[in-house]
XYZ file of C-alpha atoms in Angstrom:
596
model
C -4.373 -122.056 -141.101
C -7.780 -124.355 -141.088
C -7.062 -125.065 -136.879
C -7.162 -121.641 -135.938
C -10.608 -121.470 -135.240
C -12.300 -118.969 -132.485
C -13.656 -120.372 -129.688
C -17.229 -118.630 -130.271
C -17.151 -120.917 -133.704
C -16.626 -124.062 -131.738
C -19.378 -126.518 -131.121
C -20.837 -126.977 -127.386
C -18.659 -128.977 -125.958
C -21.044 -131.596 -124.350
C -22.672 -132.245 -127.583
C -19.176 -132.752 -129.438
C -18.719 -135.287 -126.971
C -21.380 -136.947 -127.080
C -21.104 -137.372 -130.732
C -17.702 -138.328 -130.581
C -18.911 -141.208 -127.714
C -21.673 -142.296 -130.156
C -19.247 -142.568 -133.107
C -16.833 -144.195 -131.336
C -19.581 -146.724 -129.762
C -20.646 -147.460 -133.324
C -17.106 -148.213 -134.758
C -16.492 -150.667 -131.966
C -19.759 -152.403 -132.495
C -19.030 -152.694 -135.880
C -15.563 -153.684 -135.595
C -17.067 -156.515 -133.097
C -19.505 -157.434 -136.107
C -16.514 -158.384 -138.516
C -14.570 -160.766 -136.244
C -14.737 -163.914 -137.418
C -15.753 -166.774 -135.288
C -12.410 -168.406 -134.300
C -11.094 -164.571 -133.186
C -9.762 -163.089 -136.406
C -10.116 -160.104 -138.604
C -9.008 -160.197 -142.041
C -10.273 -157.708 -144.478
C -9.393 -157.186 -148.124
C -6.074 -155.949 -149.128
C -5.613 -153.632 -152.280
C -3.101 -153.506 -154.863
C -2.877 -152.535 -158.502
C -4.442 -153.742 -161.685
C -0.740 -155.750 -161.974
C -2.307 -158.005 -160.449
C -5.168 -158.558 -162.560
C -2.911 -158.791 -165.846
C -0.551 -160.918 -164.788
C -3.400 -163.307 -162.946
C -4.352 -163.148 -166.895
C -1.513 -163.549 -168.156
C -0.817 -166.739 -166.235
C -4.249 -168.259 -166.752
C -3.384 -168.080 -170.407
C -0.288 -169.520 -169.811
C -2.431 -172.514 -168.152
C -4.490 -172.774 -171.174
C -7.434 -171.439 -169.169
C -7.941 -168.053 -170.822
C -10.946 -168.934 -172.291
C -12.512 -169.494 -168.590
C -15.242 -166.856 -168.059
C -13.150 -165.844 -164.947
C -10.634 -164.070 -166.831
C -13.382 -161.888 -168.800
C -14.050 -160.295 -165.524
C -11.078 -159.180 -164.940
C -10.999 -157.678 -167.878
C -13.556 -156.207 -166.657
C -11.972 -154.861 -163.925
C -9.495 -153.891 -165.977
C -11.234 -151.852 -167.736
C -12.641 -149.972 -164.837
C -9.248 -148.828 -163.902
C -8.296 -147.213 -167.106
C -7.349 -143.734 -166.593
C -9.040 -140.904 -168.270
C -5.347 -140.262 -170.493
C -5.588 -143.887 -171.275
C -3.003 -145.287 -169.053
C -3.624 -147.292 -165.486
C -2.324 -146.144 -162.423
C -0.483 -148.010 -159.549
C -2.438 -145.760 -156.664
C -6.149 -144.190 -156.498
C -5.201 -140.560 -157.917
C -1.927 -141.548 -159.680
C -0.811 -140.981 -162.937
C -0.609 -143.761 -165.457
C 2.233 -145.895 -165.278
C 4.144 -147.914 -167.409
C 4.319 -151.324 -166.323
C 0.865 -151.240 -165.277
C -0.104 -150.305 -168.694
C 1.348 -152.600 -170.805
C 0.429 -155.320 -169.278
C -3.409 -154.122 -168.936
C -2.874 -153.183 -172.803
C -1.411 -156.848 -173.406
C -4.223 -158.492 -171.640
C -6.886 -156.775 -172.881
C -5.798 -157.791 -176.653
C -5.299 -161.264 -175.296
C -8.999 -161.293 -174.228
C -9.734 -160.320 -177.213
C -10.831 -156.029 -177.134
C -10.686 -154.536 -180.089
C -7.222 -152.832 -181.068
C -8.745 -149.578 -182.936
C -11.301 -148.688 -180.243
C -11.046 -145.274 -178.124
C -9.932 -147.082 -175.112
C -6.951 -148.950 -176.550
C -5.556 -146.319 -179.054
C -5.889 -143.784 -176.062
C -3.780 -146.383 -174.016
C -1.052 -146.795 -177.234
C -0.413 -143.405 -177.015
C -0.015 -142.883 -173.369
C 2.127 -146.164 -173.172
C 4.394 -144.745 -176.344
C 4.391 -141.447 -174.458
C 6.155 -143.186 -171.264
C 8.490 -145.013 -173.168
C 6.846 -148.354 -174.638
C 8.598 -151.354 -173.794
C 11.966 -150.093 -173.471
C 11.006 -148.258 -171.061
C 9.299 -151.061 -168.764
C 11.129 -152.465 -165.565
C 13.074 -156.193 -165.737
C 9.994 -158.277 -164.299
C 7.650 -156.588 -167.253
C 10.093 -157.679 -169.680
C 10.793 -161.307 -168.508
C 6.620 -161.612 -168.110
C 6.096 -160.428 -172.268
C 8.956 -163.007 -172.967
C 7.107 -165.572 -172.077
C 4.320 -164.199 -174.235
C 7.074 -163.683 -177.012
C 6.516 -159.745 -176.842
C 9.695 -159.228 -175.784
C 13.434 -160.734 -176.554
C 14.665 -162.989 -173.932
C 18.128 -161.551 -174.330
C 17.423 -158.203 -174.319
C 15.419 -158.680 -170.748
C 18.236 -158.446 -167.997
C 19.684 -161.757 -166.647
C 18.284 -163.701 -163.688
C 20.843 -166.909 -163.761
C 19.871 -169.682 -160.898
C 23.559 -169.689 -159.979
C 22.716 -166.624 -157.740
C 21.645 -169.541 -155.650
C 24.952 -171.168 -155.188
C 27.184 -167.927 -154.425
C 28.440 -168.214 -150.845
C 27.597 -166.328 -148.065
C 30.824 -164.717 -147.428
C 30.261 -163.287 -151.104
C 29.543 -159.234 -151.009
C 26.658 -159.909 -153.344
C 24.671 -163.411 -152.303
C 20.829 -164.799 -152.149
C 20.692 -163.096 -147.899
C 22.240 -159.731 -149.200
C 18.339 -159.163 -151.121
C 15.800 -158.301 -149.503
C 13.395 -161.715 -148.618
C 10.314 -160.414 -150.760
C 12.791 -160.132 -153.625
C 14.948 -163.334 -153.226
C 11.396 -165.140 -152.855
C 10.419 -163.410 -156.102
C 13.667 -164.098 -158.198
C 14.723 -167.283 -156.695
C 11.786 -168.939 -159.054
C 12.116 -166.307 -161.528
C 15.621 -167.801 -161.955
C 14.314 -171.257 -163.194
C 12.086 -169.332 -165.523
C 14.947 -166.988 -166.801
C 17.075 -169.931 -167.566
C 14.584 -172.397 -168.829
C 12.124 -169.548 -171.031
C 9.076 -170.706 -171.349
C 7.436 -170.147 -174.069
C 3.230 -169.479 -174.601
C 2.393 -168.151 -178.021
C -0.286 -165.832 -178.465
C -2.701 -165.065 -181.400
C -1.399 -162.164 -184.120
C -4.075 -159.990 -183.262
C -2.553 -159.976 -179.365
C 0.609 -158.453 -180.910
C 1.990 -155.539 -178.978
C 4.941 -154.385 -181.432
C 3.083 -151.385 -181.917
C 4.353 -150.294 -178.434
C 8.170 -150.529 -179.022
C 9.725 -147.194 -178.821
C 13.383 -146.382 -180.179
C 15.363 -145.194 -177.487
C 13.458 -145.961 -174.315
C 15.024 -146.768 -171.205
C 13.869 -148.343 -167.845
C 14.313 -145.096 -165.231
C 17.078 -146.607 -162.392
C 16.708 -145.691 -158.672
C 19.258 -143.047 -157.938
C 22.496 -143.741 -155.775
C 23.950 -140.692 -156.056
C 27.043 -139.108 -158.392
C 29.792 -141.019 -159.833
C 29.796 -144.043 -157.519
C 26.143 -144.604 -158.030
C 27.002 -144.608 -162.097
C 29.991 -146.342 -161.601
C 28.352 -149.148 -159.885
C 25.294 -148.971 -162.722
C 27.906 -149.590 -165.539
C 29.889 -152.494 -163.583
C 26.526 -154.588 -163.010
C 25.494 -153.652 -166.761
C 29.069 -155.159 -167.594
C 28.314 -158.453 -165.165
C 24.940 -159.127 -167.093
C 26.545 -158.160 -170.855
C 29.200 -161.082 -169.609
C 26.835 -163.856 -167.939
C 24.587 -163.113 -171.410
C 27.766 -163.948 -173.661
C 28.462 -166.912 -171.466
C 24.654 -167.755 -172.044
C 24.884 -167.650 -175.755
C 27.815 -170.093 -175.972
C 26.551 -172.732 -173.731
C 29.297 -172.392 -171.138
C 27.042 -173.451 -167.801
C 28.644 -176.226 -166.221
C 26.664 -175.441 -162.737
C 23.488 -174.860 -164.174
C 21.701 -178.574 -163.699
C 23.491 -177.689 -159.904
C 21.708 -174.631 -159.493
C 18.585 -175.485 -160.885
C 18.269 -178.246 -158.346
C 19.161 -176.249 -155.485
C 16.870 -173.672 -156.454
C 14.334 -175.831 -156.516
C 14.848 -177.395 -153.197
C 15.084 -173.811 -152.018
C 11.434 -173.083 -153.062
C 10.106 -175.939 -151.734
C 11.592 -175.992 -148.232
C 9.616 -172.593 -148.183
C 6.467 -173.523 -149.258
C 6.115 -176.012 -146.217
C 3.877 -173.944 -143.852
C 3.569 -171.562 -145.913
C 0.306 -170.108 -148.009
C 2.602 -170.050 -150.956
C 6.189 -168.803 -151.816
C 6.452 -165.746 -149.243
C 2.672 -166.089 -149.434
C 2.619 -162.914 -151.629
C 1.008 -162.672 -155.393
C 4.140 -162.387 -157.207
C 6.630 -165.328 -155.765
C 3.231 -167.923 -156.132
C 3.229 -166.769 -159.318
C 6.398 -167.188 -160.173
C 6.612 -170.093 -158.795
C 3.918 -171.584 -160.677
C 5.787 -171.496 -164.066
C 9.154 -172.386 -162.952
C 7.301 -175.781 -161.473
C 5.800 -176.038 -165.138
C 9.173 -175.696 -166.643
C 10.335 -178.022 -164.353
C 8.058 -180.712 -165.341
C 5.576 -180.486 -162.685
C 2.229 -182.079 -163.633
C -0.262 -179.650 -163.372
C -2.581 -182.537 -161.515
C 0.512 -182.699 -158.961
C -0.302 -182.153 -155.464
C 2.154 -179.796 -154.995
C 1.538 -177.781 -158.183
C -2.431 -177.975 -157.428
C -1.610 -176.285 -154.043
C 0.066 -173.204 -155.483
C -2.971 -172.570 -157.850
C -4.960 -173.131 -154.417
C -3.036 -170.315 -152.867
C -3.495 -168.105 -155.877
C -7.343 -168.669 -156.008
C -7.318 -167.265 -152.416
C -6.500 -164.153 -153.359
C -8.864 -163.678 -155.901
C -12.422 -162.007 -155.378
C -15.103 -162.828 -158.110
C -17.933 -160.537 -158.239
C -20.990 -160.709 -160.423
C -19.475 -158.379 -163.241
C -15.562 -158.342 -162.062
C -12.850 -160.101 -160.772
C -9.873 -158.489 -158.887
C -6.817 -159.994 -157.032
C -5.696 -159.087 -153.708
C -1.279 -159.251 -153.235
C -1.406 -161.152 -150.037
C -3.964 -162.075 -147.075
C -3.592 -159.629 -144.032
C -5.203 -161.630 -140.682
C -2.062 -161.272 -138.319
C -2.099 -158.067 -138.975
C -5.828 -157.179 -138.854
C -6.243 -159.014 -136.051
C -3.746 -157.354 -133.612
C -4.680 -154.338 -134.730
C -8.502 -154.678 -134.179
C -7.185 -155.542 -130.843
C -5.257 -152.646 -129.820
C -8.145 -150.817 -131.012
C -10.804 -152.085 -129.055
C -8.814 -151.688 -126.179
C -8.420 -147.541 -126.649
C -12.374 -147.448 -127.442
C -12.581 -148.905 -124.093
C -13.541 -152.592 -124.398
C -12.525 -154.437 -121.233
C -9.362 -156.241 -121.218
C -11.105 -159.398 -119.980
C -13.737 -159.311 -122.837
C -14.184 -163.026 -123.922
C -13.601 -161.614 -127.607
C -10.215 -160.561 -126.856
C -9.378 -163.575 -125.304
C -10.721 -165.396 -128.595
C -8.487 -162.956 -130.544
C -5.257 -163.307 -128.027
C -5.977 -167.371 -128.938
C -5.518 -167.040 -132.674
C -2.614 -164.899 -132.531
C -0.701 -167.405 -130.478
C -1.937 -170.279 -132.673
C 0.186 -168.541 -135.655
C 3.133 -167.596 -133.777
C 6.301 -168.531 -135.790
C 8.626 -171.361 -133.883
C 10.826 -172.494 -136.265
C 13.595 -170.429 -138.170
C 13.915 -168.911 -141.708
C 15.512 -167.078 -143.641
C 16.200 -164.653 -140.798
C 18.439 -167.060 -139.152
C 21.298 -166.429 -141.550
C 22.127 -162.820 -140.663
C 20.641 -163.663 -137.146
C 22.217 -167.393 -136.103
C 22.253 -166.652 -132.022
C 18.282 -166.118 -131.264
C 16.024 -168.667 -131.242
C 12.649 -168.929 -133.514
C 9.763 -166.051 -131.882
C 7.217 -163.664 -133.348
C 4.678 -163.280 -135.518
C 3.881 -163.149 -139.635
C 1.301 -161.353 -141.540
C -0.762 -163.625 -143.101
C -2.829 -167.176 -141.924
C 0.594 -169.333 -142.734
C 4.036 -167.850 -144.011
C 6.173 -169.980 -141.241
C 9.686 -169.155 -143.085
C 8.871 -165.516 -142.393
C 7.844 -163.370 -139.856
C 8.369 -159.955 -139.604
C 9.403 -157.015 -136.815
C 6.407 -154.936 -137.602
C 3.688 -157.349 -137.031
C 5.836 -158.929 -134.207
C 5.950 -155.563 -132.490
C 1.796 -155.007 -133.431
C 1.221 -158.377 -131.850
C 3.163 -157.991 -128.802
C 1.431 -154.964 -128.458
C -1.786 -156.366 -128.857
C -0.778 -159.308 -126.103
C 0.667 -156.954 -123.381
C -3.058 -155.276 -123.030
C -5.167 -158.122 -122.603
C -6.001 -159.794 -119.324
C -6.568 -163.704 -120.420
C -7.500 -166.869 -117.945
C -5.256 -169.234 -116.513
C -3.587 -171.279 -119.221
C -4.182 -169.321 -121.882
C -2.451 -166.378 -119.590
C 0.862 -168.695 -119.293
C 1.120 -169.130 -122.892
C 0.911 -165.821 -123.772
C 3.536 -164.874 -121.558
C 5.562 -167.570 -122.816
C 4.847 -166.541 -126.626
C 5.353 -162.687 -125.384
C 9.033 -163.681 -124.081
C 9.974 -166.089 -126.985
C 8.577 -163.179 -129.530
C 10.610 -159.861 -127.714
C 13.507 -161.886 -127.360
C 13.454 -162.254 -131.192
C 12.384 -158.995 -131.820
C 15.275 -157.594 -129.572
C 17.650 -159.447 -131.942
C 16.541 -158.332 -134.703
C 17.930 -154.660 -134.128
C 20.619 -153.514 -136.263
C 23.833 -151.728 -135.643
C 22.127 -148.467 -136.479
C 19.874 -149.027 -133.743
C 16.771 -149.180 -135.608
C 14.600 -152.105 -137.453
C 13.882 -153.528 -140.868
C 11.160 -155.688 -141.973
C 12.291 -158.882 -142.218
C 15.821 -159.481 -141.971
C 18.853 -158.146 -140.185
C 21.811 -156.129 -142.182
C 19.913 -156.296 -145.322
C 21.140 -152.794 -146.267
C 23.836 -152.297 -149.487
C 22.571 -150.171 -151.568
C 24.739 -150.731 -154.252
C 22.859 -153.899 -154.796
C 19.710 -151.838 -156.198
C 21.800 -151.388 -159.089
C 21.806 -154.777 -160.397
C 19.801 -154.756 -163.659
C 17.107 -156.787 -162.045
C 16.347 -154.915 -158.919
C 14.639 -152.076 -160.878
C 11.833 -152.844 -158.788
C 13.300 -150.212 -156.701
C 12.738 -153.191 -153.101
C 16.044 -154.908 -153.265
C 17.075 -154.128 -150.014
C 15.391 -154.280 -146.440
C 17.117 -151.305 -144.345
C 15.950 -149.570 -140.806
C 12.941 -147.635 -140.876
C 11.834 -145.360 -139.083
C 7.915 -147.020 -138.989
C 9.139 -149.656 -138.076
C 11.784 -148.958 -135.326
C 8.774 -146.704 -133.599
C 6.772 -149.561 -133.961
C 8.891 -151.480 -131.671
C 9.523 -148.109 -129.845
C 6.152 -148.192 -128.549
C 6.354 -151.820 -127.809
C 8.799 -151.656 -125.616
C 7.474 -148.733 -124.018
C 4.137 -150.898 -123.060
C 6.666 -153.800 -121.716
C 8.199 -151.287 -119.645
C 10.909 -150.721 -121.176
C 12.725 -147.594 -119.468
C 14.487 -145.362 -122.323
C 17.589 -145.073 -120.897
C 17.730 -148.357 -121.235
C 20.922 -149.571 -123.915
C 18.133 -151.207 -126.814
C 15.922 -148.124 -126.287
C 18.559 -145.811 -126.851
C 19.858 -146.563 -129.420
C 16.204 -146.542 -131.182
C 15.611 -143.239 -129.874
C 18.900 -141.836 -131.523
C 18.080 -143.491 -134.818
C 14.988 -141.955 -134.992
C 16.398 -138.738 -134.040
C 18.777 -139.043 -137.069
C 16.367 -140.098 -139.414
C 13.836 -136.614 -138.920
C 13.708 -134.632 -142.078
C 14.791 -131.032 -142.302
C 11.269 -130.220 -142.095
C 10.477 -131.803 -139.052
C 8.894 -134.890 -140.910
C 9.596 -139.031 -141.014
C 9.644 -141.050 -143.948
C 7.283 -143.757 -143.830
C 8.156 -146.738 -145.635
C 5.350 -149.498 -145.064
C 2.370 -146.606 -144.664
C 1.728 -144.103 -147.209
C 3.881 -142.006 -146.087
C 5.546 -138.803 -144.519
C 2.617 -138.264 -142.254
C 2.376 -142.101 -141.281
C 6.432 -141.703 -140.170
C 5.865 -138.934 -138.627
C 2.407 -140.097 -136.518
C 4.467 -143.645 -135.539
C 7.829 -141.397 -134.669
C 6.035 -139.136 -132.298
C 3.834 -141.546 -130.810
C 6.375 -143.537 -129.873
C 8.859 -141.013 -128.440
C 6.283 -139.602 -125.990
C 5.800 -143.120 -125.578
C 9.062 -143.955 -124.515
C 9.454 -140.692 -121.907
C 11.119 -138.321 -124.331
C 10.978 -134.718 -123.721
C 8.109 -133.132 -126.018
C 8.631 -129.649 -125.618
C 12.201 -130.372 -127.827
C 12.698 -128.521 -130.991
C 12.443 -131.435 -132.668
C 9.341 -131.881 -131.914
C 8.059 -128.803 -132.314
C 9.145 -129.026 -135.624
C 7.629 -132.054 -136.169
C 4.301 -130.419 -134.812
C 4.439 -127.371 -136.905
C 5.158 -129.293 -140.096
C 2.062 -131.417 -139.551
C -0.280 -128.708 -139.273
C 1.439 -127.141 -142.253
C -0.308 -130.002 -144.347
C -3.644 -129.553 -142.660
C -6.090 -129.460 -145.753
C -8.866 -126.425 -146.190
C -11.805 -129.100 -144.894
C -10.188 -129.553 -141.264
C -8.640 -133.375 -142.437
C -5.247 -134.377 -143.568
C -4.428 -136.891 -146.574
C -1.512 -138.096 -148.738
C -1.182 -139.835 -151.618
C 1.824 -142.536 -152.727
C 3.377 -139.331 -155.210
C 5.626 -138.077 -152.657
C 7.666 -142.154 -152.505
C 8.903 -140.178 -155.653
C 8.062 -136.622 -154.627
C 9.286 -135.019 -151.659
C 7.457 -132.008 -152.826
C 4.171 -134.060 -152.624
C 4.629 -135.256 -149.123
C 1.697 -135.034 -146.765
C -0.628 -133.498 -149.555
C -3.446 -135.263 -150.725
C -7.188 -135.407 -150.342
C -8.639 -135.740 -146.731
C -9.448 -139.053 -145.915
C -10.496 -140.553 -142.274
C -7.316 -142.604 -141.638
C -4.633 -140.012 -142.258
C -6.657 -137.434 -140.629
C -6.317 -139.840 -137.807
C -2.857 -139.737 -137.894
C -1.764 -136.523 -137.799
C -4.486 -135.600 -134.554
C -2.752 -138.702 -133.025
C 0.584 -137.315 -133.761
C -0.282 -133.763 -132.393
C -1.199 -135.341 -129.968
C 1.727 -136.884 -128.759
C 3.646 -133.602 -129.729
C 1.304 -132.145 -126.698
C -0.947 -130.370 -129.063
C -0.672 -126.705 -130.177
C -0.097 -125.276 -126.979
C 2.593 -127.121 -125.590
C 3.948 -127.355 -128.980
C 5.293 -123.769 -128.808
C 1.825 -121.903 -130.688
C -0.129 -119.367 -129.437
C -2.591 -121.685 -127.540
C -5.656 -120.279 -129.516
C -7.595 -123.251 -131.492
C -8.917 -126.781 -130.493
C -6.449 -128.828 -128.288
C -6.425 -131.835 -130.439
């Protein structure tokens, strides 16, 4: 294995050191550099070339395709093309479907030539995965708009989801709140179909194949298909009902789902202040009549124009703004490189944080009537929605600061107000989701429209160490009751292998760094078998150059988990992780290589 080296081979240790000091010097300086001047970090967030199409896709819709804008992201778009032809959803991915027909779609729109290499080597590799059969709900609905797809063969969004009642099995607060705040407007535009016709030569018949299917999320045996073919039934029936005009709630519906969007967008940088709800709601406001000079519709094309980052050559679009986030974890890290508690930048930081701290209640409050509004979100506004894993990061952040006099009282105050929350956000399993509280049927990712494989918002074990190690800075003993209970969960939800999934980081080894962390945090006994297991099974995916690295594959891959090329931050995890495990040594090895 690559840690077993010999002692001779190891470098002097008081020049390792001191490189490590002057590294470590040099990241905080630079880390100092990018704070803004009211306190904050925010640095770009990535996402896929989705992103770019469907920013396209919409300007078209807008009757602004012809702005040089879009040509850049073309552009872009063109960058990202895959060697086979497709476009990938990750650096080092495969090609994709959905991410390829709607690059393929755009770039016709903009006008690239259909027999060149580039687009005949994306036809085939788009027929190969199944053309546009084979595409996901939200692809579907998008090309309907575009009339490159049937509106009745796309699966059924109706806007009466909005009026079922809570004490319903299947209701709005039973989906996950990314995907209610995506399909709540996607419900105006599924019943009202707008329609945006395209030139012949943007055509994209030539990528229907016979026979292709959308690939569903497994449940598991009969019960998973039973469930499959009962919500295909449901969507054949509200179809028929569609065709023969029988709607007698639908003006009802459409109003309330319109009130429901814009309660949300009050405080808020946008619908769920994420990419895909802004866009969404931007056409079902157009199909609701909204002036396009409207305040209100101007704001949400405000929102989106945040997001995007022209270059000189390229334009690309990030999914969301990350400054909560950034910030409280810039925090935390300055503090382990050693910068004072007291340091007036911190104290500038600690400021911002507590001028964005959530005090008044969304969508959380329905599964979660008894606590009171606390804790934090992850962008600059997004009120309606905080979440446990940047409420956890920023009470983190909060605890290790030492701030001056008034400023010290309101933190406290926002540090009570935003554990008491967090506290009550634990489910009965004993761990925590993202967002919401009992959000966990899984028989709901069967509905034909949650092939987006996020319907749901269940415990995880990121996040539940998250809050793990939150509690553990509070002072938070674990026998206490609420750290129990999180310890057990997490204990339950270690792989065979000694592993933890990862949901929100990419991915085994990110579970697996948070989980250990957070149990040695806590006071839990290291020298366990579990572990040790955990241990071994990280150094089992150390990489030939010393480093460690994953890639998104093994979300569908378990054989891919914690393989990948070395890169700085993963690398980072798994020392951290052996770390906490008490290194090789006290992990049960030999005691022969570097004590990480």
């Amino acid at each position: 294995m690559p840690y077993r080296q010999e002692a001779a081979a190891r470098p002097d240790s008081d020049s390792w050191l001191a490189r490590v000091r002057s590294c470590l010097e040099a990241a905080r300086a630079r880390l100092l550099e990018l704070q803004r001047d009211d306190g904050h970090w925010c640095a770009e967030l990535e996402g896929d070339s989705i992103l770019e199409s469907e920013w396209v896709m919409l300007m078209h819709y807008l009757g602004r395709g012809e702005e040089p804008k879009t040509q850049k992201a073309a552009a872009y778009l063109r960058e990202k093309q895959l060697a086979d032809g497709g476009w990938a959803l990750y650096p080092g991915g495969p090609a994709e479907l959905n991410c390829s027909v709607k690059a393929y779609f755009v770039l016709k729109l903009l006008g690239q030539e259909p027999d060149s290499p580039e687009m005949e080597r994306a036809r085939r590799k788009i027929v190969e995965l199944g053309g546009l059969e084979g595409c996901n709900s939200y692809t579907k609905i998008y090309l309907a708009i575009f009339g490159q797809y049937e509106w009745d063969d796309a699966p059924a969004v109706p806007p009466e989801i909005v009026l079922l009642p809570r004490w319903l099995p299947f209701n709005l607060y039973e989906m996950s709140s990314w995907s209610r705040a995506i399909v709540v407007p996607l419900s105006i535009v599924w019943a009202l179909r707008p329609s945006c016709p395209v030139p012949e030569g943007a055509m994209i018949d030539e990528l229907r194949v016979s026979g292709g299917r959308a690939p569903r999320p497994a449940l598991g045996g009969d019960r998973g298909r039973l469930w499959a073919r009962f919500f295909l039934l449901v969507d054949a029936l509200i179809k028929v009902v569609e065709r023969v005009g029988f709607t007698p709630l639908r003006r009802l519906a459409l109003e309330r789902a319109e009130r429901w969007i814009l309660e949300r967008l009050e405080e808020s940088d946008g619908l769920g202040a994420i990419f895909p709800p802004i866009v969404n709601t931007i056409y079902a406001l157009d199909k609701l009549g909204y002036p396009h000079d409207d305040p209100l519709f101007r704001s949400q094309l405000d929102e989106l124009e945040r997001l995007e980052i022209e270059e000189e050559e390229t334009l690309r679009v990030q999914p969301c703004l990350s400054p909560v986030w950034d910030t409280s974890q810039a925090m935390s890290a300055l503090f382990e490189a050693g910068l004072p508690d007291d340091d007036p930048r911190l104290a500038r930081a600690a400021e911002w944080l507590l001028d964005h701290e959530v005090r008044s209640a969304g969508d959380w409050k329905v599964k979660n009537p008894g606590c009171e509004p606390g804790g934090w979100y992850f962008e600059y506004a997004n009120e309606p929605y905080p979440d446990c894993d940047d409420t956890a990061e920023v009470l983190l952040a909060l605890s290790r600061v030492s701030l001056p006099g008034p400023l010290a009282d309101r933190a406290g105050a926002a540090i009570d107000r935003g554990w008491a929350w967090l506290l009550s956000m634990q489910n009965r399993d004993g761990g925590w989701a993202s967002f919401d509280r009992g959000c966990d049927k899984e028989w709901l990712t069967y509905i034909p429209f949650a092939d987006h494989n996020a319907m749901i918002d269940p415990s995880t074990a990121d996040i539940t160490a998250r809050v793990l190690l939150t509690m553990a800075e509070l002072g938070v003993g674990r026998d206490e009751p609420v750290a129990r209970r999180a310890i057990d969960f997490l204990l339950r939800e270690q792989e065979p292998d000694g592993s933890w999934y990862g949901r929100w980081g990419c991915n085994y080894l990110y579970g697996t760094w948070l989980a250990l962390t957070a149990l040695e945090a806590i006071g839990e006994e290291m020298s366990a078998s579990w572990a040790r297991r955990a241990a071994e099974w990280v150094r089992s995916c150390q990489n030939e150059d010393g480093g460690w690295g994953e890639l998104p594959a093994s979300y569908d891959d378990a054989a891919a988990k914690g393989r990948g090329p070395s890169n700085p931050a993963q690398t980072a995890w798994a020392v951290m992780a052996l770390v906490a495990a008490g290194g090789r040594a006290k992990a049960g090895g030999d005691g022969g290589g570097p004590h990480p």
